[in-house]
Each structure stands twice: as C-alpha cells, then as structure tokens.
Coordinates of C-alpha atoms in Angstrom, one line a residue:
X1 CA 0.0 0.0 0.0
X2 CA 1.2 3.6 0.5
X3 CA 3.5 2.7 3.2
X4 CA 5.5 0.5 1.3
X5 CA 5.5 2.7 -1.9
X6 CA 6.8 5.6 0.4
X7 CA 9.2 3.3 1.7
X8 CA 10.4 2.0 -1.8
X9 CA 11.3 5.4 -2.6
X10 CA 13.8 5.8 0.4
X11 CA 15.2 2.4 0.5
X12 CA 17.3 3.4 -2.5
X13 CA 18.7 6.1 -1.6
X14 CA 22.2 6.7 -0.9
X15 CA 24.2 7.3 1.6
X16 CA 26.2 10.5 0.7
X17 CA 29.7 9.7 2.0
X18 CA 29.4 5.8 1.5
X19 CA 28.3 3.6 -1.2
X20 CA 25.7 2.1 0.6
X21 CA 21.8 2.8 0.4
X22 CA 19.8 4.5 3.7
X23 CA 18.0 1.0 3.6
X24 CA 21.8 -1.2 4.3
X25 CA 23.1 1.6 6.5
X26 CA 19.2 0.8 8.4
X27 CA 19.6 5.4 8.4
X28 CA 15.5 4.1 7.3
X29 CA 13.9 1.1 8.5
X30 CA 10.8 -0.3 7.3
X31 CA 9.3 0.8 10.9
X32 CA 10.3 4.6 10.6
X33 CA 7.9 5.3 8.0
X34 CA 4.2 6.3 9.0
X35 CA 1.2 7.2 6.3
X36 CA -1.8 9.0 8.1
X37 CA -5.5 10.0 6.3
X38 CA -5.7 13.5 6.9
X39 CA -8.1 14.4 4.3
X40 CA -9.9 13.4 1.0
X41 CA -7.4 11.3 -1.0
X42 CA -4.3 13.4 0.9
X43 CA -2.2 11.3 3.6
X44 CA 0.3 12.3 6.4
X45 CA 4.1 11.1 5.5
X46 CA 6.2 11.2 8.5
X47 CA 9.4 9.4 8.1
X48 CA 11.8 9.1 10.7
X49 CA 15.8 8.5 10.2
X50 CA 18.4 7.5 12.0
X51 CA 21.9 9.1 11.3
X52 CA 24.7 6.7 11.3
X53 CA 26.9 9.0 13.8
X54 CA 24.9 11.1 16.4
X55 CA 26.8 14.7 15.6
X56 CA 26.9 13.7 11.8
X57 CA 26.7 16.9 9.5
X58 CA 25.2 15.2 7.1
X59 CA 21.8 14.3 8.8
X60 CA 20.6 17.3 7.2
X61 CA 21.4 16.3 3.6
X62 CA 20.0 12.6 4.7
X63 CA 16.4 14.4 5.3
X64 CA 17.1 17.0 2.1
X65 CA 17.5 13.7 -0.2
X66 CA 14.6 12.2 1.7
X67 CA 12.4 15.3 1.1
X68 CA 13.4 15.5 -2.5
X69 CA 13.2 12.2 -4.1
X70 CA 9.5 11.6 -1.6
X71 CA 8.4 14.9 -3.3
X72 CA 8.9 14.0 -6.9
X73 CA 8.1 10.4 -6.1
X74 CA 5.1 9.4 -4.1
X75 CA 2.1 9.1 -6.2
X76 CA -0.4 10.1 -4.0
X77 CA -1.2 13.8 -2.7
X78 CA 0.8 14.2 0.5
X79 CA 1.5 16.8 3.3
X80 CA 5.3 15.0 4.4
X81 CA 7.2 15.5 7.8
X82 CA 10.5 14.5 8.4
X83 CA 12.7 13.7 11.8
X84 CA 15.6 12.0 13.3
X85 CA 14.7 9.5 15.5
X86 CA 14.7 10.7 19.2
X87 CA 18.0 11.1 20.8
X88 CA 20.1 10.0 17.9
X89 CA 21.8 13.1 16.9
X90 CA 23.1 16.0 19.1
X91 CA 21.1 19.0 17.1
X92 CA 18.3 17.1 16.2
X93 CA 15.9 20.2 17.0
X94 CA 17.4 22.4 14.6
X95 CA 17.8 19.5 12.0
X96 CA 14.2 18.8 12.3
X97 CA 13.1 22.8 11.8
X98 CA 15.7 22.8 9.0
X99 CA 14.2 19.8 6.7
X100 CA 10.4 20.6 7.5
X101 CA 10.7 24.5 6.1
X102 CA 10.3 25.0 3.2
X103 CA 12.2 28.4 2.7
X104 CA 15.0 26.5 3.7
X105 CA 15.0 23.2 2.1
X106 CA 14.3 25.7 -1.1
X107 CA 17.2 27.5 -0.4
X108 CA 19.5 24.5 0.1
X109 CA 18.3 23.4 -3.2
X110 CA 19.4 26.4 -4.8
X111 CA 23.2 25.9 -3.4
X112 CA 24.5 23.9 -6.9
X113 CA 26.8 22.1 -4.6
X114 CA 24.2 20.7 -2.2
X115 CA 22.1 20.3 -5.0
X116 CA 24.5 17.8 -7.0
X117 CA 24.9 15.5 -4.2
X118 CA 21.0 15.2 -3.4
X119 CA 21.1 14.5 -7.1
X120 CA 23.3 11.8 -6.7
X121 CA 21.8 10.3 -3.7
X122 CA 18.0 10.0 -4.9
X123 CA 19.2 9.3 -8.6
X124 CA 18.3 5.5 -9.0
X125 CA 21.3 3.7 -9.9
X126 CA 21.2 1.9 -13.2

C-alpha cells in the first residue's frame, strides 16, 4: 500500500559519504515510515531517520535527499514530515526545523553544490 511505496522510494537512496543505500546503512527502516489519512485522498508522510553518527553533519542532507526524491516520487497527494529519531543526533531540534521549512529546504536546493549531491543520492542507480 502507500506505506511500502513511500518506503520503496527511500530504501534506494544513498548514503552520501558511503556507497551504501539509507536502507543497508538501516539510516531508514521499514518501521520509521508512517502514512496517516488526513483528508480526501491526501495522507500524512512522517518518516523518521536515523543518522549513522549522532553529531553527523550530514543528517541534514539525509532528510534533504529524503524530502526530494519523496516529493517528486510518491504518487499520491501528500502533506510530508520529516525527523531524526529521538535522541540519535546531538542538534536534532534544529535539523528537524531545517528539513520541514520549506524556505529552507528551497534554499538549500538552490546551493549547486548541495544540489549535485542530493542528485546523486536520490538518482536510482542503473
């Protein structure tokens, strides 16, 4: 159903310092995803990661790459929220302001550096 479609999209993607997928590095598991009804035909998406080091700099990418690739990717209408699992990470308050607005995540996408990497993270491999 819509849970596992929304987790297919994530499973995929890639770690950006490692070769690995979120999926093999278990930054997603199949029990950090949750889809909610919150209107006609529109669900809740709340997906929560886990970074692989609790100070890691890169949890904010790991939820821009989520963000992105759920955005263009889930084919059903969709309000999406995005965390790091409780206590895992040291700044995981600002993180979680940072990925959920969307000023911000627009902004980040405009950085052509950030913006390569996210590509190359949510890109399926062939």
């Amino acid at each position: 159903g819509r849970l596992s479609s929304a987790l297919d999209i994530i499973r995929t993607i890639r770690d950006p310092e490692k070769p690995n997928t979120l999926e093999e590095l278990e930054v997603v598991t199949e029990s950090c995803v949750e889809v909610h009804e919150i209107g006609e035909d529109e669900y809740l998406v709340i997906i929560r990661f886990t970074p692989t080091v609790p100070h890691c700099s890169l949890a904010t990418l790991i939820g821009l790459c989520l963000r992105i690739k759920l955005q263009r990717c889930l084919p059903f209408r969709h309000k999406l929220e995005i965390y790091i699992s409780e206590g895992t990470h040291s700044t995981e308050e600002d993180i979680n302001k940072q990925i959920n607005d969307k000023e911000r995540v627009a902004a980040a996408m405009e950085n052509p550096n950030l913006r390569e990497i996210v590509e190359q993270c949510v890109t399926e491999p062939d």
